[in-house]
Short mmCIF file of C-alpha atoms (C1' of nucleotides) in Angstrom, two decimals:
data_model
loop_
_atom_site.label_atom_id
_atom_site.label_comp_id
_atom_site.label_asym_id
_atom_site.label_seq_id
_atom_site.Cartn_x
_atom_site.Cartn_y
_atom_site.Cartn_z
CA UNK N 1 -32.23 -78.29 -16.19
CA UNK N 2 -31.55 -75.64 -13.74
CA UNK N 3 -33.23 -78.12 -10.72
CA UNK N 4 -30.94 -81.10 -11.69
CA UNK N 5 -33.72 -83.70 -9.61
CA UNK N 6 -30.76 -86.08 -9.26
CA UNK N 7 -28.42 -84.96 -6.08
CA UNK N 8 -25.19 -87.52 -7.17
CA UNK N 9 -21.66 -86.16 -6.44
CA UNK N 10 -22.20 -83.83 -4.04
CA UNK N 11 -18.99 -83.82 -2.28
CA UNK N 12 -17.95 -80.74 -0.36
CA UNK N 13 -19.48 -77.59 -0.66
CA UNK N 14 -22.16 -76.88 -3.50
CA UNK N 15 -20.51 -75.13 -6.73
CA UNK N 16 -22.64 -72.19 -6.39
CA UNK N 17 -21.93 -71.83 -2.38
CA UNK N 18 -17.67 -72.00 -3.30
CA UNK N 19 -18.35 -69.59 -6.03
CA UNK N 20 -20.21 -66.53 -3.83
CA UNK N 21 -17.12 -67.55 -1.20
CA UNK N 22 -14.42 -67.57 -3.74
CA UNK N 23 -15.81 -63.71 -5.03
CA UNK N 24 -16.00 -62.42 -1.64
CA UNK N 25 -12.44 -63.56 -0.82
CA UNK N 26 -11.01 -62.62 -4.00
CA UNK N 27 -12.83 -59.08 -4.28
CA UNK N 28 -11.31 -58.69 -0.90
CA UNK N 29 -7.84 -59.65 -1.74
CA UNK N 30 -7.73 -57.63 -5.11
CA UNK N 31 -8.98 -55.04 -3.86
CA UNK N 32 -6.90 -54.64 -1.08
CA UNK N 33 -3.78 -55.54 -2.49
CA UNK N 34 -4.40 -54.67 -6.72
CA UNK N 35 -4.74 -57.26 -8.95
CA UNK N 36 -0.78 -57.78 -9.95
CA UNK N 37 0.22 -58.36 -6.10
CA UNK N 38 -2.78 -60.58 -6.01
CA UNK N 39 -1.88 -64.32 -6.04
CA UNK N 40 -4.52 -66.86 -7.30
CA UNK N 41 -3.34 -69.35 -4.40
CA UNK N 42 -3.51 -66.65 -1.86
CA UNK N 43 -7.60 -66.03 -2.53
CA UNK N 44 -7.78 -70.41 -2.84
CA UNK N 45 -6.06 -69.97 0.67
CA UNK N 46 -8.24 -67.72 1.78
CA UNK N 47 -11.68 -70.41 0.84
CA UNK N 48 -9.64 -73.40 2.24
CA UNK N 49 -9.52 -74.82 -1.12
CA UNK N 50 -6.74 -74.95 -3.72
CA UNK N 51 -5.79 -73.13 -7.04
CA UNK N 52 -7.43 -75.53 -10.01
CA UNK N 53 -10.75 -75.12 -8.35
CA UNK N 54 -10.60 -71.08 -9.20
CA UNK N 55 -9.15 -71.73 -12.22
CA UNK N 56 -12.38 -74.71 -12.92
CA UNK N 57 -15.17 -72.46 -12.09
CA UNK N 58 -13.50 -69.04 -13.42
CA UNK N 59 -10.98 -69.63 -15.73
CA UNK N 60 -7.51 -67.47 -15.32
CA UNK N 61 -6.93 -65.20 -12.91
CA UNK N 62 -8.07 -61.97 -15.58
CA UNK N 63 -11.55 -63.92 -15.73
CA UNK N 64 -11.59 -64.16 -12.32
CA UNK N 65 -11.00 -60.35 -11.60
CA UNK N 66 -14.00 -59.83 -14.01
CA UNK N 67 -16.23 -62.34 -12.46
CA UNK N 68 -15.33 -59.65 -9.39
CA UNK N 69 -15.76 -56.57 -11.31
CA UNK N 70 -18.57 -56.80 -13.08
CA UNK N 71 -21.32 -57.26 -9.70
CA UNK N 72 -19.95 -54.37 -8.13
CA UNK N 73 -19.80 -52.39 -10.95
CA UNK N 74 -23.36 -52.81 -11.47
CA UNK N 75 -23.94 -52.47 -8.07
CA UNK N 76 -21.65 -49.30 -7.36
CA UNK N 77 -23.50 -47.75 -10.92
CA UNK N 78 -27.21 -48.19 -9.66
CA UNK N 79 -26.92 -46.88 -6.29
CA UNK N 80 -25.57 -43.91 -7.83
CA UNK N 81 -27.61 -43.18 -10.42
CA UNK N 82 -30.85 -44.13 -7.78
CA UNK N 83 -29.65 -41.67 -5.18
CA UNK N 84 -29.25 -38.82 -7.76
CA UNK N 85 -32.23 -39.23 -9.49
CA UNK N 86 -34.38 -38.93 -6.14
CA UNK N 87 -34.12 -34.74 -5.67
CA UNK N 88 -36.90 -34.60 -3.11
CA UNK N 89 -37.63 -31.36 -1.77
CA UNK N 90 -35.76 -31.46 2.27
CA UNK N 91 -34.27 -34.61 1.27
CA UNK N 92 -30.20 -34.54 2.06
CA UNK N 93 -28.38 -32.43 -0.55
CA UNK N 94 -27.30 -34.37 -3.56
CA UNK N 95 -23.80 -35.34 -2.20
CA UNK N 96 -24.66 -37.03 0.87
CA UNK N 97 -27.59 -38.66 -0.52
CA UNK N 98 -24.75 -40.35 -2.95
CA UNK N 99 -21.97 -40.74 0.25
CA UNK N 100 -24.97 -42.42 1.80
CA UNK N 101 -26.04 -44.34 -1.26
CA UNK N 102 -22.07 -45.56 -1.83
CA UNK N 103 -21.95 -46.86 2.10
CA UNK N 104 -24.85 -48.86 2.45
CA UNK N 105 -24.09 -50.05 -1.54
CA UNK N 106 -20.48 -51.21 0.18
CA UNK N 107 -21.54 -52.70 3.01
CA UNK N 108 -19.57 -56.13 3.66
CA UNK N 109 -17.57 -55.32 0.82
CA UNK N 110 -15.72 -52.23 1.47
CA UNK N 111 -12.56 -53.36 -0.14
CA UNK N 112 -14.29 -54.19 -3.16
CA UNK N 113 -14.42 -50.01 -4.23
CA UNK N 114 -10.67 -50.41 -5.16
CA UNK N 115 -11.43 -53.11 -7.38
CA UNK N 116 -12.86 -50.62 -9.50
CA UNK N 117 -9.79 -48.20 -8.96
CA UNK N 118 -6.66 -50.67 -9.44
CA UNK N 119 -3.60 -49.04 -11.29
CA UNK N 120 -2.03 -52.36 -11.44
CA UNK N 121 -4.16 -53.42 -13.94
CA UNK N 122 -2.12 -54.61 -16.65
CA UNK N 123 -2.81 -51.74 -19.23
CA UNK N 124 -4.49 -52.97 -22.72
CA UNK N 125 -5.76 -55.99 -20.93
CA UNK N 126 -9.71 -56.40 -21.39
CA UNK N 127 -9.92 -56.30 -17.00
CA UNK N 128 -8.61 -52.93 -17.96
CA UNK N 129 -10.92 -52.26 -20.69
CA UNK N 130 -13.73 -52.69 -18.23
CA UNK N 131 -12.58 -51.52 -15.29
CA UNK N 132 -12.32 -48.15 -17.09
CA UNK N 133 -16.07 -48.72 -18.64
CA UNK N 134 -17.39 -48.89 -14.98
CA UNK N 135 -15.01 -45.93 -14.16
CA UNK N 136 -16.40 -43.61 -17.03
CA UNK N 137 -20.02 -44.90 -16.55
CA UNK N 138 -19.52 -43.31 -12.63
CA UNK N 139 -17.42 -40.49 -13.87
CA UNK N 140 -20.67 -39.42 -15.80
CA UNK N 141 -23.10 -39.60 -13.21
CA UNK N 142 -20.67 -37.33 -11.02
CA UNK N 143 -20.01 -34.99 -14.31
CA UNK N 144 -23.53 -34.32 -14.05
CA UNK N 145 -23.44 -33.50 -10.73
CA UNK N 146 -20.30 -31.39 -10.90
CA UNK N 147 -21.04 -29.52 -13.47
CA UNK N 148 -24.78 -28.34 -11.92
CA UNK N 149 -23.03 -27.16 -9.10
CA UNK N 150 -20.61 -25.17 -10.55
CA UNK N 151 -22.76 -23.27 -12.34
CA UNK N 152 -24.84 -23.02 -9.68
CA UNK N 153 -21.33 -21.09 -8.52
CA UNK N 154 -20.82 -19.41 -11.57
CA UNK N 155 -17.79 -21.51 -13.03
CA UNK N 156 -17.95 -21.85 -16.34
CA UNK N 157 -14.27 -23.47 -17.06
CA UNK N 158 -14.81 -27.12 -18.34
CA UNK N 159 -11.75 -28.11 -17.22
CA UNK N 160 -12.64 -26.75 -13.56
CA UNK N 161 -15.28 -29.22 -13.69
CA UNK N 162 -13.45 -32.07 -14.35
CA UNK N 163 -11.13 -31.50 -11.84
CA UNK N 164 -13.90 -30.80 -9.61
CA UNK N 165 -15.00 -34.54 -10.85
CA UNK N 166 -11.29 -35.96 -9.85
CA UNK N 167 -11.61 -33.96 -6.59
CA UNK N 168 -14.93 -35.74 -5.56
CA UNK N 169 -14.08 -39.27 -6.66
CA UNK N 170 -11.05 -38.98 -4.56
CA UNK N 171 -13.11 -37.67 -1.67
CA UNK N 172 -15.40 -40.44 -1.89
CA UNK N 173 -12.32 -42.89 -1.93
CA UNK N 174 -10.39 -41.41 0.64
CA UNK N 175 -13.78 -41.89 2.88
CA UNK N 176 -14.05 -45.35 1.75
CA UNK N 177 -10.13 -45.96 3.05
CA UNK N 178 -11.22 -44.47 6.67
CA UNK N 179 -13.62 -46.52 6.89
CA UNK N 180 -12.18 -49.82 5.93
CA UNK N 181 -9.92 -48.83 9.11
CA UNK N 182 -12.78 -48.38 11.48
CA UNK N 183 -14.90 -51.87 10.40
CA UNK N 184 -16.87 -50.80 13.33
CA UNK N 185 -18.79 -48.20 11.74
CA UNK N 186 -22.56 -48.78 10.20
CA UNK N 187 -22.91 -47.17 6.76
CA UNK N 188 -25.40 -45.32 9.12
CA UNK N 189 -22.69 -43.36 11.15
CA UNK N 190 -20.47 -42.68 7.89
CA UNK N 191 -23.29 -41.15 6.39
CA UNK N 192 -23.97 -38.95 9.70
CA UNK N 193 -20.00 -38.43 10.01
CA UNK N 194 -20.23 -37.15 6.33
CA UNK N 195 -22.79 -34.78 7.51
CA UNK N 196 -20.88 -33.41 10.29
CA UNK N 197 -17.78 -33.06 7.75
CA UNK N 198 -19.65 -31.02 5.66
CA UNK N 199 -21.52 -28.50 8.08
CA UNK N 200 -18.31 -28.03 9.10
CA UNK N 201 -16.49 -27.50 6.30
CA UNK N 202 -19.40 -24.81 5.01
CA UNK N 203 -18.68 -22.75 8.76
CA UNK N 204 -15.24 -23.07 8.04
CA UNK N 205 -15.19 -21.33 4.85
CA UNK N 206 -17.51 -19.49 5.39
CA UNK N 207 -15.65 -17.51 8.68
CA UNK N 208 -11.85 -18.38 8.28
CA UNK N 209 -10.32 -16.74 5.51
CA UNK N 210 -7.56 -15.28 6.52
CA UNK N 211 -5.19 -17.48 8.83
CA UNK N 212 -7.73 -20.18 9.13
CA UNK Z 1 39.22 -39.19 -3.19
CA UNK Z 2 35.81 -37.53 -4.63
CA UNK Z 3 37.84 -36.35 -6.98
CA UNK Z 4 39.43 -38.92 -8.86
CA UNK Z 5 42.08 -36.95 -10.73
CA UNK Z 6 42.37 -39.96 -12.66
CA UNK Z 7 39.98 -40.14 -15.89
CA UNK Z 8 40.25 -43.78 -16.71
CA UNK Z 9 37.33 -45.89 -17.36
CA UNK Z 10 35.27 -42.91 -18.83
CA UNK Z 11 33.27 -45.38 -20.82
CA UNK Z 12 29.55 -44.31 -21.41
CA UNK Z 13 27.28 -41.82 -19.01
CA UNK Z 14 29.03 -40.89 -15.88
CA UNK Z 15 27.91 -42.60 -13.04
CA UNK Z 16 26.25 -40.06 -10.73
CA UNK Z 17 24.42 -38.82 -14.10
CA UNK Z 18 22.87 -42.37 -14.88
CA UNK Z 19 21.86 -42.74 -11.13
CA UNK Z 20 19.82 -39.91 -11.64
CA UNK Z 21 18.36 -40.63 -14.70
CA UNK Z 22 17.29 -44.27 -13.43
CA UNK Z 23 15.97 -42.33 -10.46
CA UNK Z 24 14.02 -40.59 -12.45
CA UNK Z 25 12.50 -42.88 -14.67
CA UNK Z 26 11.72 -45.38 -11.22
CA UNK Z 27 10.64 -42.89 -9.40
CA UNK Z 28 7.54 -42.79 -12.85
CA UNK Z 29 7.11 -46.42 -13.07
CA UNK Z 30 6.46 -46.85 -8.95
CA UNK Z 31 4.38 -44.34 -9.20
CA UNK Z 32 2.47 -45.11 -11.93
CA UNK Z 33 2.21 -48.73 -11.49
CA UNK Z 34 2.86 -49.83 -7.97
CA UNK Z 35 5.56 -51.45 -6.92
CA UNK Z 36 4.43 -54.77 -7.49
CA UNK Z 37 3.44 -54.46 -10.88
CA UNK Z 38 6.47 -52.53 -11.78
CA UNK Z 39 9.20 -54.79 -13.27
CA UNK Z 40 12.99 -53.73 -12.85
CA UNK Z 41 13.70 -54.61 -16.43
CA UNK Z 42 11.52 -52.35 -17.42
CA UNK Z 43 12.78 -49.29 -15.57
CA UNK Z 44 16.19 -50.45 -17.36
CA UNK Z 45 14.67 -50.47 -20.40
CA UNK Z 46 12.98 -46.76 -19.68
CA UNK Z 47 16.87 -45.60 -18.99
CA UNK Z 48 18.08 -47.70 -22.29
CA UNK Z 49 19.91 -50.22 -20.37
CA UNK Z 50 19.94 -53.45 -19.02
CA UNK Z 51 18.86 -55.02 -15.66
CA UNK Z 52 22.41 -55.88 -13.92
CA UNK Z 53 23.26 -51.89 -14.02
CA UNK Z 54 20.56 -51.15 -11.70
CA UNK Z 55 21.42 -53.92 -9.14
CA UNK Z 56 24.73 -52.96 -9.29
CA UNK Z 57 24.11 -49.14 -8.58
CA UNK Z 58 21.23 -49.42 -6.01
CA UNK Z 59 21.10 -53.08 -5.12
CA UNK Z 60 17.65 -54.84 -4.82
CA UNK Z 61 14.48 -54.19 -6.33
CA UNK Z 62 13.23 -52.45 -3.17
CA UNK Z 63 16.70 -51.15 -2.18
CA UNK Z 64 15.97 -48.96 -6.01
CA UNK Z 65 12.13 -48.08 -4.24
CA UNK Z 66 14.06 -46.82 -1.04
CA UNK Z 67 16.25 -44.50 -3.07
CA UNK Z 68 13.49 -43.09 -5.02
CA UNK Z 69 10.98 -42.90 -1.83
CA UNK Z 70 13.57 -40.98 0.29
CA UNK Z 71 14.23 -37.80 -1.97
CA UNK Z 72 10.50 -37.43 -2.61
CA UNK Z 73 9.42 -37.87 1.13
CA UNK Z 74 11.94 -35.38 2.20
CA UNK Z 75 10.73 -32.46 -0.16
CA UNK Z 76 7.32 -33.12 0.15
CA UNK Z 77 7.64 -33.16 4.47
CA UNK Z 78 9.37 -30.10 4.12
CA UNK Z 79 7.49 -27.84 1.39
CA UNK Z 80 4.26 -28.69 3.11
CA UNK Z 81 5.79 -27.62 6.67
CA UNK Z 82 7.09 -24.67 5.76
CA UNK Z 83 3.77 -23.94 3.51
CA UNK Z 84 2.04 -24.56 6.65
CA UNK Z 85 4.37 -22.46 9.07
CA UNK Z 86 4.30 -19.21 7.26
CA UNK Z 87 1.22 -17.84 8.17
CA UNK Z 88 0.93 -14.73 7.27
CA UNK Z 89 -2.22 -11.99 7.51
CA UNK Z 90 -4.04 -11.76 4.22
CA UNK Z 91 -2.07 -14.61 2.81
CA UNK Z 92 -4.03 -17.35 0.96
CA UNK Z 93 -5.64 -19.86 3.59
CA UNK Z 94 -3.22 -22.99 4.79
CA UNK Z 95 -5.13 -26.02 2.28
CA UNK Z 96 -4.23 -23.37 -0.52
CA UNK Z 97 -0.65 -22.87 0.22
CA UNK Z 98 -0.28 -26.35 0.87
CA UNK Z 99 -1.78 -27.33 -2.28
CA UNK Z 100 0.41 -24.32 -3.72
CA UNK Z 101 3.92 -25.94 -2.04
CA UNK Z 102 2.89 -29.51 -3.25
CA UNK Z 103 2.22 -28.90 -6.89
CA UNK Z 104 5.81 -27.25 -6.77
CA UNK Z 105 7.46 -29.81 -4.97
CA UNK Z 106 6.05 -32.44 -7.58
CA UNK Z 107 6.43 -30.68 -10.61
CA UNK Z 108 8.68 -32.52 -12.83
CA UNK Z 109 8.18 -35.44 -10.92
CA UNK Z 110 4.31 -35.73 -10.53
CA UNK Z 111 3.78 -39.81 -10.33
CA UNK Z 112 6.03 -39.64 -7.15
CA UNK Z 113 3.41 -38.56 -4.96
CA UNK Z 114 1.88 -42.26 -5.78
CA UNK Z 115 5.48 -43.60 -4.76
CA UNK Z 116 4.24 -43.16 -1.13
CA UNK Z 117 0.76 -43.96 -1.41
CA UNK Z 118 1.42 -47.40 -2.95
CA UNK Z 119 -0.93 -50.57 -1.58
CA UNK Z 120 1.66 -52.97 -3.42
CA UNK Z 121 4.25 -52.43 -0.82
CA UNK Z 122 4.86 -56.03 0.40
CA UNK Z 123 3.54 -56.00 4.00
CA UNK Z 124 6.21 -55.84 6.56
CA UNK Z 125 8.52 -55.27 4.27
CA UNK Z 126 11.75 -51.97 4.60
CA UNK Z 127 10.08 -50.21 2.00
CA UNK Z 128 6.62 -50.53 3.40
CA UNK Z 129 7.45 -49.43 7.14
CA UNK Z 130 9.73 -46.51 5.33
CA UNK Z 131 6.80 -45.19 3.39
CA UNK Z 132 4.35 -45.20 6.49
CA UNK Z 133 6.73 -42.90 8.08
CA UNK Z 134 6.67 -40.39 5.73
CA UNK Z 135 3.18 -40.49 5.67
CA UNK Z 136 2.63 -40.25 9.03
CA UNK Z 137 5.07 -37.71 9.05
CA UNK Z 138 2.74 -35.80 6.72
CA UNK Z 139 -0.54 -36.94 8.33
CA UNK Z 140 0.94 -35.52 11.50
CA UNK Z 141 1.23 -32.29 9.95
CA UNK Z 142 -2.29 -32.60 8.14
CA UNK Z 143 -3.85 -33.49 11.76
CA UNK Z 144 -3.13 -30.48 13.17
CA UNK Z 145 -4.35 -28.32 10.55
CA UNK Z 146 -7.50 -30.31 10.01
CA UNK Z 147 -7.79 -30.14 14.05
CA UNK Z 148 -7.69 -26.65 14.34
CA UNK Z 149 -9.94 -26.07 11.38
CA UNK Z 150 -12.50 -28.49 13.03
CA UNK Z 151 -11.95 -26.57 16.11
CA UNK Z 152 -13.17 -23.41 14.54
CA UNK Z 153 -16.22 -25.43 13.55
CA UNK Z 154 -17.22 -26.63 17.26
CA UNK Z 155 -16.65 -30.30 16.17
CA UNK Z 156 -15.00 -32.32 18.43
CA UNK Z 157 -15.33 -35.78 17.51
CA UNK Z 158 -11.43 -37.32 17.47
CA UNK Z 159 -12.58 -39.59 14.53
CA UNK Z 160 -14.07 -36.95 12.72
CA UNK Z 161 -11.17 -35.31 12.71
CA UNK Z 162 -9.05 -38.47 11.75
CA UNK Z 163 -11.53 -38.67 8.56
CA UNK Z 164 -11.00 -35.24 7.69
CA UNK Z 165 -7.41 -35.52 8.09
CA UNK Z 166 -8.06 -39.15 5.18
CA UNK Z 167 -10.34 -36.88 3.17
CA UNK Z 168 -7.99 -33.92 3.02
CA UNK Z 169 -5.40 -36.49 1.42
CA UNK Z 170 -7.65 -38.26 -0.74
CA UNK Z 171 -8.33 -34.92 -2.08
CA UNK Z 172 -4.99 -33.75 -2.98
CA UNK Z 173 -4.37 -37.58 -3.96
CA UNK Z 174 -7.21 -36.75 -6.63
CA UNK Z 175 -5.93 -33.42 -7.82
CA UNK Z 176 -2.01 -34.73 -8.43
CA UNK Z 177 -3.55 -37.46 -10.91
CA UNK Z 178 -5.63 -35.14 -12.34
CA UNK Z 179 -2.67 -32.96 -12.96
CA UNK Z 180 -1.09 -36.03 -14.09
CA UNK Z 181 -3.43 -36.36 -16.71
CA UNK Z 182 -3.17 -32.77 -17.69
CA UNK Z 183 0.46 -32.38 -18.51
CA UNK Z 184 0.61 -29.02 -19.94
CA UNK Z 185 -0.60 -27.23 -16.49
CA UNK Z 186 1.94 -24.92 -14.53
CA UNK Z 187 2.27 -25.85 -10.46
CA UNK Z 188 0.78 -22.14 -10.56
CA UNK Z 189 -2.16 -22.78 -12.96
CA UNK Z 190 -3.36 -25.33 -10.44
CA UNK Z 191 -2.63 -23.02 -7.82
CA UNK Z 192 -5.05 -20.84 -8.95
CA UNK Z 193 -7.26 -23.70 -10.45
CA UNK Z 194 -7.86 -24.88 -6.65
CA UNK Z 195 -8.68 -21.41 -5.18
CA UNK Z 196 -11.29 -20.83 -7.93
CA UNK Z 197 -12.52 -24.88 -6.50
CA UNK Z 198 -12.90 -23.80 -3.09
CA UNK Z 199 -14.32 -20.60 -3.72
CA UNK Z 200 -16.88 -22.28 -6.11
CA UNK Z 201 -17.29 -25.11 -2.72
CA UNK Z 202 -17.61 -22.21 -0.46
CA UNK Z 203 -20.73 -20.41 -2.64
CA UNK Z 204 -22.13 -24.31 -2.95
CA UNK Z 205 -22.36 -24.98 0.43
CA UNK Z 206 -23.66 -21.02 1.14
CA UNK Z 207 -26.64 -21.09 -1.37
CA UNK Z 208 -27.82 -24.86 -2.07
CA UNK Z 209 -29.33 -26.75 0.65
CA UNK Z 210 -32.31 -28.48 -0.09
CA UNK Z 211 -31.70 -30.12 -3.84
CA UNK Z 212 -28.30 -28.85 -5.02
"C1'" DA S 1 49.33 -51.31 -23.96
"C1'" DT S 2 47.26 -50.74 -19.62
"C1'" DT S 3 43.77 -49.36 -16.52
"C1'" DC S 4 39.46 -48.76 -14.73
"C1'" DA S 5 34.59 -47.29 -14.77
"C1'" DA S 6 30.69 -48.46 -17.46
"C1'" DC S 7 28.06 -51.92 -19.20
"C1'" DT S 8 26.38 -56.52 -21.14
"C1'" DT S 9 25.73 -61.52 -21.92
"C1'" DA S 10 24.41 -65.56 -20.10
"C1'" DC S 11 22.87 -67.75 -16.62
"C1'" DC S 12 20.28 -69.47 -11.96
"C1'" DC S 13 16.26 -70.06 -9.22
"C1'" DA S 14 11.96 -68.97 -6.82
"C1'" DT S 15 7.38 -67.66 -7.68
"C1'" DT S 16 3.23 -67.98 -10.04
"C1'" DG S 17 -0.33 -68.67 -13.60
"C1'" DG S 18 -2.14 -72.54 -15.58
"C1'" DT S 19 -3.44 -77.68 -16.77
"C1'" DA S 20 -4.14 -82.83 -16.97
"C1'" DA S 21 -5.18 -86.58 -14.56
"C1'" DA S 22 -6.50 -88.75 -10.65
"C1'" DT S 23 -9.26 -89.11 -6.32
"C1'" DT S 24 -12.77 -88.35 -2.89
"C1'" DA S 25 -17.39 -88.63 -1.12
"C1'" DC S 26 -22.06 -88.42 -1.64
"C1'" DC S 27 -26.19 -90.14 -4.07
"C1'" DT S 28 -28.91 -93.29 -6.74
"C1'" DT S 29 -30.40 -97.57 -8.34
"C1'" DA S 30 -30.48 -102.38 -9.17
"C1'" DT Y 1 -25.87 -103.40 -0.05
"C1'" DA Y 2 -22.87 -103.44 -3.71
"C1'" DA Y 3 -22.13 -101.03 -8.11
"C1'" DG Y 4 -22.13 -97.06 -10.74
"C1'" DG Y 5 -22.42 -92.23 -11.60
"C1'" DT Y 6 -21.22 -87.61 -10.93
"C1'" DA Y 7 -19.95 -83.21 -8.73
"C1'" DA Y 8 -16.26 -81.52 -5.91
"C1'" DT Y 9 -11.63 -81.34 -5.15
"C1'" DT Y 10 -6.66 -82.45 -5.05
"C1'" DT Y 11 -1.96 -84.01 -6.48
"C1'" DA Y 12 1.55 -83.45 -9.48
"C1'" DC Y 13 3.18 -81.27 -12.96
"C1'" DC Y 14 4.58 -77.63 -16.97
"C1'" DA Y 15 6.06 -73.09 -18.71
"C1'" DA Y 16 6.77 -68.29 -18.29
"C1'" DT Y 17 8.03 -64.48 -15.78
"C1'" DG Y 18 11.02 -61.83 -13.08
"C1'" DG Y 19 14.50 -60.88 -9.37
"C1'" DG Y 20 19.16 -61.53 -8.85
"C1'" DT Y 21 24.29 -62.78 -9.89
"C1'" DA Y 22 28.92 -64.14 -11.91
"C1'" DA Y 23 31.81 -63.36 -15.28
"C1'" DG Y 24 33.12 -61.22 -19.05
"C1'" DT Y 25 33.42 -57.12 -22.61
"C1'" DT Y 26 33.84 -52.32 -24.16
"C1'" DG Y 27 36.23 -47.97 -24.71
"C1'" DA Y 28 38.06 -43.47 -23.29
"C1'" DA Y 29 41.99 -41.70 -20.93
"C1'" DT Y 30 46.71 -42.26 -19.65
#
DNA sequence: ATTCAACTTACCCATTGGTAAATTACCTTA
DNA sequence: TAAGGTAATTTACCAATGGGTAAGTTGAAT
């Protein structure tokens, strides 16, 4: 069934092989473009292999965007919820345990975070639909967080913490973009880079408060 | 010659009036959609009228994104430089009066801060080496204030600075679509909503250090 | 009635998502 | 080793969408 003893028609590359290339290539290409400036040839291009075979072992081009979605939603949603839950005593403070978490959980497939965030989804579509489950599922995980730490600070306004929620998803995306324009980094050195970002931002407002 | 003292042809909405209404409601749909995904018919529909109108007032599809990207990158270069030139004693710190100048350069026209920050942009294209401008115009502006702040910290990595310079704009990237989403908040009301954030950050990153 | 800006109808054509039918190449088996 | 089977893949096509244009139509002011 699943070990199919007979190995006739095995032209080319084997179906499972084409289909890990033709996600990679077409997380890339949606995710760094959107999925409506996306072109189903351009991600066949991309394998070396030509639009029916997508549309064969995917279906349309929606199905295909799910077949992307739905690993590295998954993915993105453990590594999150794993490096939150772990509050060790002298382990890294909460945020750059999940900075760290997101980089190594993105490695080799940086673009693939804007997959998650693509506004030219075409809206009421079920990619959509999805998209936005993934979206909330984070969302939650970083409500949590959010909202501890404002109260930590005394906040109490619920709509301060969503915005605070906004503020740190966009943080965490804008880091992403930096860092698909410097391939050269390790998830390693991001996560040390975030480090230094923070210290400094906690000296500088801590001592600047007038001019800055 | 401006003025025509001739009133013939008065038929329907003055020209320079329906330019600006078409503006307007391009200026939303870029924003909110991308270029790519945004369809001119639609825009004409928006307006309540039909495709040919807009090609024969503005030209091209991207010749329309040019007119709506130039108005928008102009205010927002200059309400952030002079946010950031006035700096006064015991005025607010620079991120909050820039935060402060660009919530009241976009209000009333929110979705066009996502006219510049749009990944649809063909590649190569007018529109897409006219957009980088103006955000390198505004990155250029953001360096040095993120440079000097990290210079107050002791930091002196150049790339650090360069991702503090992508994280500062991811963050106000996050707080115009969360404003977006909030419709009923003043430019002022998120003034003061983003001091009470960064005060909150500052007290985080004072107290909690080992779990947050 | 004429004029002229404002505006529309009706069309063209390139791109793109999608499909049906063939074809290739490897493997097995007689 | 020739025949048959089957997975992998392509060629050739259809239909819809969307940017763009040419030519006409409307209607207020003169």
């Amino acid at each position: 069934m699943t070990t199919p003893s007979s190995k006739a028609g095995t032209k080319g590359v084997p179906r499972a092989d084409r289909e890990r290339q033709i996600l990679a290539a077409a997380t890339e290409e949606f995710g760094r473009h959107g999925y409506e400036a996306t072109t189903v040839a351009a991600i066949a291009g991309r394998v070396g292999v030509t639009k029916p075979l997508l549309h064969q072992y995917f279906g349309g081009k929606q199905d295909l965007y799910l077949a992307c979605l739905d690993p590295i939603g998954d993915r993105l949603l453990d590594a999150i919820h794993t490096a939150m839950a772990e509050h060790d005593t002298d382990a890294p403070p909460t945020p750059l345990r999940v900075l760290s978490a997101l980089f190594t959980a993105l490695d080799g497939r940086r673009e693939a975070w804007f997959v998650l965030y693509d506004p030219t989804l075409p809206s009421g579509s079920d990619a959509a639909r999805r998209a936005a489950y993934y979206r909330d599922a984070i969302d939650d995980l970083a409500a949590a967080g959010t909202a501890e730490l404002l109260h930590t600070a005394g906040t109490t306004d619920p709509l301060d913490a969503d915005a605070l929620k906004y503020a740190w998803r966009g943080l965490c995306t804008a880091l992403v973009r930096w860092w698909i324009n410097h391939p050269d980094q390790s998830p390693e050195a991001m996560a040390r880079r975030c480090a230094r970002l923070i210290e400094a931002a906690h000296t500088i407002l801590s001592t600047g408060d007038g001019t800055m």
